[in-house]
């Protein structure tokens, strides 16, 4: 076993089969009792007369140990019997993040082996697991990645890990480095885990997986099967599947997807690619909500619906405003968050930004060349004001070097009654910063987070920075709750 993951005993006497759970033949229940921050021994010192680190109570040591790497935890575990006992607290091992970058070292075990060792020794306590993948460029790396993830999930199933949150992001299975056999094997392993090892799972994130339609539907079907199997003891509350299907897949046309989504009861948070959106899907969410309220004791409804619309995914399908209105009436507390990346066609944006959407958060990135016939004025002047009564967070990153948006942006801020956070990265006048401050101080008391990045075509921005500094110095006593930041930034055309 990798020595980094044997924190509970002298590693010289430890074999590969030994694990965290079996130390000194203590049971899981006994360790849970020792993990209580309010236990009788919670404030007992290491020994009488001892001072400094050795006299810190258990609850403080657990907080400190929580910031240490596994290597440092192993070293701390060997300091004394008192620290050794505190290091056995399950709360230190309930959350874990792994980054698989595909690189191997001659002198150190890879992160793949470390993940397997962690699951084998400490998976019995793991409640939150996040795995971020650097998409493989070669088949050899993809093969190692498939073995690591499959082995990790198999170990978690074997030890019956009480996993509540699972996140595996950026697999990008549509890359050529993933052979058909590797894709089939990885998806099959995920399906087995969802069917057998997810009895306590309430949150799942498979963002950026980029499945074909067949694999994606199989995974969602396995998730719905698991939910039916474990209901009402446990069910998925949060599901993040943005970028779940390959960019070439027109998921909104698939009736099986809509049927599968109708079986996912209890969702309160749903993250989805706009390529999956259709009138039929909105109807499914609305009817599913109605059935759930009639059968659920707590009456959960869909609360957050996040959509991600990108240029390289299907986004030209027509969605009816009436479908949005019906869903909103079924879920009165629904908040919709929309992220738009590089979709600059005004007609397409108008089809997406329907007035019936209860939009609370809008994020847009639009980099375009000056010779492209596009203006941000219709968006800022006509489309976004439709949400003046609901919009809370607004983020715009625009390369509008030939398109003055200052006055329109200021009018939009004045109109949005519930705006709390504003991030603007654009070509703006320096005076716009002062006008924004004036609006905040005189009209918009809820707007307590403002970030402004003023793009400049000049490499030498010294004069503009001096003007901005004068404006900021003229407001020395801003409200303490206001987080305000402004900067001049030379724009490099990408």
Coordinates of C-alpha atoms in Angstrom, one line a residue:
X1 CA 0.0 0.0 0.0
X2 CA 1.1 3.5 -0.7
X3 CA 2.6 4.8 2.6
X4 CA 0.8 8.0 2.2
X5 CA -2.5 6.3 3.1
X6 CA -1.6 4.4 6.3
X7 CA -2.1 7.1 8.9
X8 CA -3.1 4.9 11.8
X9 CA -0.3 2.6 12.7
X10 CA 3.4 2.2 12.4
X11 CA 4.0 1.7 8.7
X12 CA 6.9 -0.6 9.2
X13 CA 4.4 -3.2 10.5
X14 CA 1.7 -2.6 7.9
X15 CA 0.8 -4.9 5.0
X16 CA -1.1 -4.1 1.9
X17 CA -4.2 -5.7 3.1
X18 CA -4.3 -3.7 6.3
X19 CA -6.6 -0.7 6.5
X20 CA -7.8 2.2 8.5
X21 CA -11.0 0.5 9.7
X22 CA -9.2 -2.4 11.4
X23 CA -6.8 -0.5 13.6
X24 CA -6.5 -2.0 17.1
X25 CA -9.7 -4.0 16.3
X26 CA -11.9 -1.0 17.0
X27 CA -15.2 -1.0 15.3
X28 CA -16.7 1.7 13.1
X29 CA -19.2 2.5 15.8
X30 CA -16.5 3.1 18.4
X31 CA -14.6 5.4 16.0
X32 CA -17.8 7.3 15.4
X33 CA -18.2 7.8 19.1
X34 CA -14.6 9.1 19.4
X35 CA -15.3 11.5 16.5
X36 CA -17.9 13.5 18.6
X37 CA -16.8 17.0 19.2
X38 CA -18.8 17.1 22.4
X39 CA -17.4 14.0 24.0
X40 CA -16.1 13.9 27.5
X41 CA -12.6 13.6 26.2
X42 CA -13.0 16.4 23.6
X43 CA -11.0 18.9 25.6
X44 CA -8.5 16.6 27.3
X45 CA -4.8 17.5 26.9
X46 CA -2.1 15.1 25.8
X47 CA -0.6 14.9 29.3
X48 CA -0.6 16.9 32.5
X49 CA 1.6 19.9 32.4
X50 CA 2.0 19.7 28.6
X51 CA 1.7 23.0 26.7
X52 CA 1.6 24.2 23.1
X53 CA 0.5 21.8 20.3
X54 CA 0.4 18.8 22.7
X55 CA -2.2 20.5 24.9
X56 CA -4.7 21.4 22.1
X57 CA -8.1 19.7 22.5
X58 CA -9.3 17.1 20.1
X59 CA -11.7 19.5 18.3
X60 CA -8.9 21.9 17.5
X61 CA -6.5 19.3 16.4
X62 CA -9.1 17.9 14.0
X63 CA -9.5 21.3 12.5
X64 CA -5.7 21.7 12.0
X65 CA -5.3 18.1 10.7
X66 CA -8.0 18.8 8.1
X67 CA -5.7 21.2 6.3
X68 CA -2.8 18.8 6.1
X69 CA -1.8 16.7 3.1
X70 CA -1.8 12.9 3.5
X71 CA 2.0 12.9 3.8
X72 CA 1.9 15.4 6.6
X73 CA -0.9 13.5 8.3
X74 CA 1.2 10.4 8.4
X75 CA 4.0 12.3 10.0
X76 CA 1.7 13.8 12.6
X77 CA 0.2 10.4 13.3
X78 CA 3.6 9.2 14.6
X79 CA 4.2 12.2 16.9
X80 CA 2.5 10.7 20.0
X81 CA -0.3 8.5 21.2
X82 CA -2.6 11.4 21.6
X83 CA -2.2 12.7 18.1
X84 CA -2.4 9.1 16.8
X85 CA -5.8 8.7 18.5
X86 CA -7.1 12.1 17.1
X87 CA -5.9 11.1 13.6
X88 CA -8.3 8.1 13.8
X89 CA -11.3 10.5 13.7
X90 CA -13.5 9.5 10.7
X91 CA -14.4 13.2 10.1
X92 CA -10.8 13.7 8.7
X93 CA -11.4 11.2 6.0
X94 CA -15.0 11.9 4.8
X95 CA -14.1 14.1 1.9
X96 CA -11.5 13.6 -0.8
X97 CA -10.5 15.2 -4.1
X98 CA -8.3 13.5 -6.7
X99 CA -6.9 15.1 -9.9
X100 CA -5.9 12.5 -12.5
X101 CA -3.4 14.1 -14.9
X102 CA -2.1 11.0 -16.5
X103 CA 1.6 11.6 -15.6
X104 CA 3.7 8.9 -13.9
X105 CA 6.8 9.3 -11.9
X106 CA 9.7 6.9 -11.4
X107 CA 10.1 7.9 -7.8
X108 CA 6.6 8.2 -6.6
X109 CA 3.4 6.2 -7.0
X110 CA 0.9 7.8 -9.4
X111 CA -2.3 9.4 -8.2
X112 CA -4.1 6.4 -9.6
X113 CA -2.5 4.0 -7.1
X114 CA -3.0 6.6 -4.3
X115 CA -6.7 6.7 -5.1
X116 CA -7.1 2.9 -4.9
X117 CA -5.1 2.8 -1.6
X118 CA -7.3 5.5 -0.1
X119 CA -10.5 3.8 -1.1
X120 CA -9.2 0.5 0.3
X121 CA -8.1 1.9 3.6
X122 CA -10.5 4.8 4.2
X123 CA -13.4 4.3 1.8
X124 CA -15.5 3.1 4.7
X125 CA -15.7 6.7 5.9
X126 CA -15.8 8.5 2.5
X127 CA -19.0 10.6 2.0
X128 CA -17.8 13.1 -0.6
X129 CA -15.6 12.1 -3.5
X130 CA -14.5 14.5 -6.3
X131 CA -12.4 13.3 -9.3
X132 CA -11.2 15.8 -11.9
X133 CA -9.7 14.3 -15.0
X134 CA -7.2 15.8 -17.4
X135 CA -8.7 14.5 -20.7
X136 CA -6.3 11.9 -22.1
X137 CA -4.6 12.5 -25.5
X138 CA -3.2 9.0 -25.9
X139 CA -4.7 5.5 -25.6
X140 CA -2.2 4.4 -23.0
X141 CA -3.2 7.3 -20.7
X142 CA -6.9 6.5 -21.3
X143 CA -6.3 2.9 -20.4
X144 CA -4.6 3.8 -17.1
X145 CA -7.5 6.3 -16.4
X146 CA -10.1 3.6 -17.0
X147 CA -8.3 1.2 -14.7
X148 CA -8.0 3.8 -12.0
X149 CA -11.7 4.9 -12.0
X150 CA -13.0 1.3 -12.4
X151 CA -10.8 0.2 -9.5
X152 CA -11.8 3.1 -7.4
X153 CA -15.5 2.5 -7.8
X154 CA -15.1 -1.2 -7.3
X155 CA -13.3 -0.6 -4.0
X156 CA -15.9 1.8 -2.8
X157 CA -18.6 -0.8 -3.6
X158 CA -16.6 -3.5 -1.8
X159 CA -16.2 -1.5 1.4
X160 CA -19.8 -0.2 1.2
X161 CA -18.7 3.4 1.3
X162 CA -21.4 5.8 2.7
X163 CA -20.9 8.0 -0.4
X164 CA -23.4 10.9 -0.6
X165 CA -21.7 13.1 -3.2
X166 CA -19.9 11.8 -6.3
X167 CA -18.3 14.0 -8.9
X168 CA -16.3 12.7 -11.9
X169 CA -15.7 15.6 -14.4
X170 CA -14.1 16.1 -17.8
X171 CA -13.8 12.5 -19.0
X172 CA -14.6 13.6 -22.6
X173 CA -15.3 10.1 -23.9
X174 CA -15.7 11.4 -27.4
X175 CA -11.9 11.8 -27.8
X176 CA -10.2 9.4 -30.2
X177 CA -7.9 8.3 -27.3
X178 CA -10.9 6.5 -25.8
X179 CA -11.3 3.3 -27.8
X180 CA -14.7 1.7 -28.0
X181 CA -13.6 -1.0 -25.6
X182 CA -12.4 1.5 -23.0
X183 CA -15.6 3.5 -23.2
X184 CA -17.7 0.4 -22.8
X185 CA -15.7 -0.8 -19.8
X186 CA -15.8 2.6 -18.0
X187 CA -19.5 3.1 -18.6
X188 CA -20.3 -0.4 -17.5
X189 CA -18.3 0.1 -14.3
X190 CA -20.2 3.3 -13.6
X191 CA -23.5 1.6 -14.2
X192 CA -22.6 -1.2 -11.8
X193 CA -21.7 1.3 -9.1
X194 CA -24.9 3.2 -9.5
X195 CA -26.9 0.0 -9.3
X196 CA -25.0 -1.6 -6.4
X197 CA -22.9 1.0 -4.5
X198 CA -25.0 4.2 -4.4
X199 CA -27.4 3.4 -1.6
X200 CA -26.8 6.8 0.1
X201 CA -26.0 8.9 -2.9
X202 CA -27.9 12.2 -3.0
X203 CA -25.7 14.3 -5.4
X204 CA -24.1 13.2 -8.7
X205 CA -22.0 15.2 -11.1
X206 CA -20.8 13.7 -14.4
X207 CA -20.1 17.0 -16.1
X208 CA -18.1 16.9 -19.3
X209 CA -18.4 13.2 -19.8
X210 CA -19.3 13.5 -23.5
X211 CA -21.2 10.3 -24.0
X212 CA -22.8 8.9 -27.1
X213 CA -26.6 8.8 -26.8
X214 CA -26.6 5.0 -26.0
X215 CA -24.1 5.2 -23.1
X216 CA -25.7 8.4 -21.7
X217 CA -29.2 6.8 -21.6
X218 CA -27.8 3.6 -20.0
X219 CA -26.2 5.7 -17.2
X220 CA -29.3 7.7 -16.6
X221 CA -31.4 4.5 -16.6
X222 CA -29.1 3.0 -14.0
X223 CA -29.5 6.1 -11.9
X224 CA -33.3 6.0 -12.0
X225 CA -33.2 2.2 -11.2
X226 CA -31.0 2.9 -8.1
X227 CA -33.4 5.6 -7.0
X228 CA -36.5 3.4 -7.3
X229 CA -34.6 0.7 -5.4
X230 CA -33.6 2.9 -2.5
X231 CA -36.7 5.2 -2.3
X232 CA -37.8 6.6 0.1
X233 CA -34.7 6.0 2.2
X234 CA -32.5 7.8 -0.3
X235 CA -32.8 9.6 -3.7
X236 CA -30.9 12.0 -5.9
X237 CA -31.5 15.6 -5.0
X238 CA -28.8 17.2 -7.1
X239 CA -27.8 16.1 -10.7
X240 CA -25.2 17.8 -12.8
X241 CA -25.0 16.5 -16.4
X242 CA -23.9 19.5 -18.4
X243 CA -21.7 18.3 -21.2
X244 CA -23.0 14.8 -20.5
X245 CA -23.6 14.0 -24.2
X246 CA -21.2 14.5 -27.1
X247 CA -21.5 17.8 -28.9
X248 CA -22.7 16.0 -32.0
X249 CA -25.7 14.5 -30.2
X250 CA -29.1 16.2 -30.6
X251 CA -30.4 15.0 -27.2
X252 CA -33.5 17.2 -27.3
X253 CA -35.0 15.0 -30.0
X254 CA -34.7 11.8 -28.1
X255 CA -38.0 10.7 -26.4
X256 CA -36.2 8.1 -24.3
X257 CA -34.2 10.8 -22.6
X258 CA -37.4 12.6 -21.6
X259 CA -38.9 9.3 -20.3
X260 CA -35.8 8.5 -18.3
X261 CA -35.8 12.0 -16.7
X262 CA -39.4 11.6 -15.7
X263 CA -38.3 8.7 -13.4
X264 CA -35.8 10.8 -11.5
X265 CA -38.0 11.8 -8.6
X266 CA -37.0 14.2 -5.9
X267 CA -34.6 16.5 -7.9
X268 CA -34.2 19.9 -6.4
X269 CA -31.1 21.0 -8.4
X270 CA -30.6 20.1 -12.1
X271 CA -27.7 21.2 -14.3
X272 CA -28.2 20.5 -17.9
X273 CA -26.8 21.4 -21.3
X274 CA -29.2 23.5 -23.4
X275 CA -28.8 20.8 -26.1
X276 CA -31.1 18.6 -24.0
X277 CA -33.9 21.2 -23.6
X278 CA -37.3 20.8 -25.3
X279 CA -40.9 21.5 -24.7
X280 CA -41.3 17.8 -23.9
X281 CA -38.6 17.8 -21.3
X282 CA -40.1 20.9 -19.6
X283 CA -43.5 19.1 -19.6
X284 CA -41.8 16.0 -18.1
X285 CA -40.3 18.1 -15.3
X286 CA -43.7 19.8 -14.6
X287 CA -45.7 16.5 -14.5
X288 CA -42.9 14.8 -12.5
X289 CA -43.2 17.6 -9.9
X290 CA -46.9 17.2 -9.6
X291 CA -46.6 13.5 -9.0
X292 CA -43.8 14.0 -6.5
X293 CA -45.8 16.6 -4.5
X294 CA -48.7 14.2 -4.2
X295 CA -46.5 11.3 -3.0
X296 CA -43.7 13.0 -1.0
X297 CA -44.0 13.9 2.6
X298 CA -41.7 16.9 2.4
X299 CA -43.1 18.3 -0.9
X300 CA -39.8 18.9 -2.6
X301 CA -39.9 20.8 -5.9
X302 CA -37.3 21.8 -8.4
X303 CA -35.6 24.8 -7.0
X304 CA -32.5 25.4 -9.2
X305 CA -32.4 24.7 -13.0
X306 CA -29.0 25.6 -14.5
X307 CA -28.6 25.6 -18.3
X308 CA -25.4 25.8 -20.3
X309 CA -25.6 26.9 -23.9
X310 CA -22.4 26.7 -26.0
X311 CA -21.8 27.4 -29.6
X312 CA -20.5 23.9 -30.4
X313 CA -23.6 22.2 -29.1
X314 CA -27.1 22.2 -30.6
X315 CA -28.9 25.3 -29.4
X316 CA -31.2 26.3 -32.2
X317 CA -34.3 24.2 -31.2
X318 CA -37.5 26.1 -30.6
X319 CA -38.7 26.1 -27.0
X320 CA -42.1 27.5 -26.2
X321 CA -42.6 30.3 -23.6
X322 CA -45.8 28.5 -22.6
X323 CA -43.8 25.5 -21.5
X324 CA -41.6 27.6 -19.3
X325 CA -44.7 29.4 -17.8
X326 CA -46.3 26.0 -17.0
X327 CA -43.2 24.7 -15.3
X328 CA -42.9 27.9 -13.3
X329 CA -46.4 27.6 -12.1
X330 CA -45.7 24.0 -11.0
X331 CA -42.5 25.1 -9.2
X332 CA -43.1 28.5 -7.8
X333 CA -39.7 28.8 -6.1
X334 CA -37.8 27.9 -9.3
X335 CA -34.6 29.8 -10.1
X336 CA -33.1 29.4 -13.5
X337 CA -29.4 30.1 -14.2
X338 CA -28.3 30.4 -17.8
X339 CA -24.7 30.4 -19.1
X340 CA -24.2 31.3 -22.7
X341 CA -20.8 30.8 -24.3
X342 CA -20.0 32.4 -27.7
X343 CA -23.6 32.4 -29.0
X344 CA -23.7 35.9 -30.5
X345 CA -26.4 35.6 -33.1
X346 CA -29.2 37.9 -32.0
X347 CA -32.0 35.8 -33.4
X348 CA -30.7 32.7 -31.6
X349 CA -30.4 34.6 -28.3
X350 CA -33.9 35.9 -28.7
X351 CA -35.2 32.3 -29.0
X352 CA -33.3 31.3 -25.9
X353 CA -34.1 34.3 -23.7
X354 CA -37.8 34.0 -23.4
X355 CA -39.6 36.4 -21.0
X356 CA -41.4 33.5 -19.2
X357 CA -38.2 32.1 -17.8
X358 CA -37.7 32.9 -14.1
X359 CA -34.1 33.9 -14.8
X360 CA -32.1 34.8 -11.7
X361 CA -28.5 34.4 -13.0
X362 CA -27.2 35.2 -16.4
X363 CA -23.6 34.6 -17.5
X364 CA -22.3 35.4 -21.0
X365 CA -19.0 35.2 -22.8
X366 CA -18.8 36.7 -26.3
X367 CA -15.5 37.2 -28.0
X368 CA -15.9 38.2 -31.6
X369 CA -13.9 40.1 -34.2
X370 CA -14.7 43.7 -35.1
X371 CA -15.7 42.8 -38.6
X372 CA -18.5 40.5 -37.4
X373 CA -21.9 42.0 -37.7
X374 CA -23.1 41.7 -34.1
X375 CA -24.0 44.2 -31.4
X376 CA -24.6 43.7 -27.7
X377 CA -27.2 46.5 -27.6
X378 CA -30.3 44.3 -28.3
X379 CA -29.2 41.9 -25.5
X380 CA -28.6 44.7 -23.0
X381 CA -31.3 47.1 -24.1
X382 CA -34.2 44.7 -24.8
X383 CA -33.6 41.1 -23.8
X384 CA -32.1 41.3 -20.3
X385 CA -34.6 44.0 -19.1
X386 CA -37.3 41.4 -19.4
X387 CA -35.9 40.0 -16.1
X388 CA -35.8 43.2 -14.2
X389 CA -37.9 41.7 -11.4
X390 CA -35.9 38.4 -11.1
X391 CA -32.3 38.9 -12.1
X392 CA -29.9 38.6 -9.1
X393 CA -26.5 37.8 -10.7
X394 CA -25.2 39.2 -13.9
X395 CA -21.9 38.4 -15.6
X396 CA -20.9 39.7 -19.0
X397 CA -17.5 39.2 -20.7
X398 CA -17.7 41.1 -24.1
X399 CA -15.2 42.1 -26.6
X400 CA -17.2 45.2 -27.7
X401 CA -14.4 47.4 -28.9
X402 CA -16.6 49.0 -31.6
X403 CA -19.8 48.9 -29.7
X404 CA -20.5 51.4 -26.9
X405 CA -22.6 49.7 -24.2
X406 CA -22.0 52.1 -21.3
X407 CA -25.3 53.9 -21.1
X408 CA -27.3 50.7 -21.8
X409 CA -25.5 48.8 -19.1
X410 CA -26.1 51.6 -16.6
X411 CA -29.8 51.7 -17.5
X412 CA -30.0 47.9 -17.1
X413 CA -28.5 48.1 -13.6
X414 CA -31.0 50.8 -12.6
X415 CA -33.9 48.6 -13.8
X416 CA -32.9 45.4 -12.1
X417 CA -34.6 45.6 -8.8
X418 CA -33.1 42.5 -7.2
X419 CA -29.5 42.6 -8.6
X420 CA -27.0 41.5 -6.0
X421 CA -23.9 40.7 -8.0
X422 CA -22.5 42.4 -11.1
X423 CA -19.4 41.4 -13.1
X424 CA -18.7 43.3 -16.2
X425 CA -15.7 42.7 -18.4
X426 CA -16.0 45.0 -21.5
X427 CA -14.7 48.0 -23.3
X428 CA -16.1 50.8 -21.1
X429 CA -15.5 54.4 -20.3
X430 CA -13.7 55.2 -17.1
X431 CA -16.6 57.4 -16.0
X432 CA -18.9 54.4 -16.1
X433 CA -17.2 53.2 -12.8
X434 CA -18.2 56.3 -11.0
X435 CA -21.7 56.2 -12.4
X436 CA -22.0 52.5 -11.2
X437 CA -20.9 53.6 -7.7
X438 CA -23.5 56.4 -7.7
X439 CA -26.3 54.0 -8.7
X440 CA -25.3 51.6 -6.0
X441 CA -25.1 54.3 -3.3
X442 CA -28.4 56.0 -4.2
X443 CA -30.7 53.4 -5.7
X444 CA -29.5 49.7 -5.4
X445 CA -28.7 48.8 -1.8
X446 CA -28.9 45.0 -2.6
X447 CA -26.0 45.3 -5.1
X448 CA -23.1 44.5 -2.8
X449 CA -20.7 42.8 -5.1
X450 CA -19.4 44.7 -8.1
X451 CA -16.5 43.6 -10.3
X452 CA -15.5 45.7 -13.3
X453 CA -12.7 44.9 -15.8
X454 CA -12.3 47.7 -18.3
X455 CA -10.7 46.3 -21.5
X456 CA -8.2 48.6 -23.2
X457 CA -6.7 48.4 -26.7
X458 CA -3.6 50.3 -25.4
X459 CA -0.6 48.4 -24.0
X460 CA 0.2 51.5 -21.8
X461 CA -2.7 51.9 -19.5
X462 CA -1.0 54.2 -17.0
X463 CA -3.2 57.2 -17.7
X464 CA -6.4 55.2 -17.5
X465 CA -5.3 53.7 -14.2
X466 CA -4.6 57.2 -12.8
X467 CA -8.2 58.3 -13.8
X468 CA -9.6 55.2 -12.2
X469 CA -7.6 55.7 -9.0
X470 CA -8.9 59.3 -8.7
X471 CA -12.5 58.0 -8.9
X472 CA -11.9 55.4 -6.2
X473 CA -10.1 57.9 -4.0
X474 CA -13.1 60.2 -4.2
X475 CA -15.2 57.5 -2.5
X476 CA -13.2 56.7 0.6
X477 CA -16.1 55.7 2.8
X478 CA -18.0 52.9 0.9
X479 CA -20.4 50.8 2.9
X480 CA -18.7 47.9 4.6
X481 CA -21.0 45.3 3.0
X482 CA -20.0 46.5 -0.5
X483 CA -17.3 44.5 -2.3
X484 CA -16.1 46.7 -5.1
X485 CA -13.3 46.0 -7.5
X486 CA -12.3 47.8 -10.7
X487 CA -9.2 47.3 -12.9
X488 CA -7.9 48.4 -16.3
X489 CA -6.9 45.4 -18.4
X490 CA -5.1 45.4 -21.8
X491 CA -7.1 43.3 -24.2
X492 CA -5.4 40.8 -26.3
X493 CA -7.4 39.7 -29.4
X494 CA -7.7 35.9 -29.3

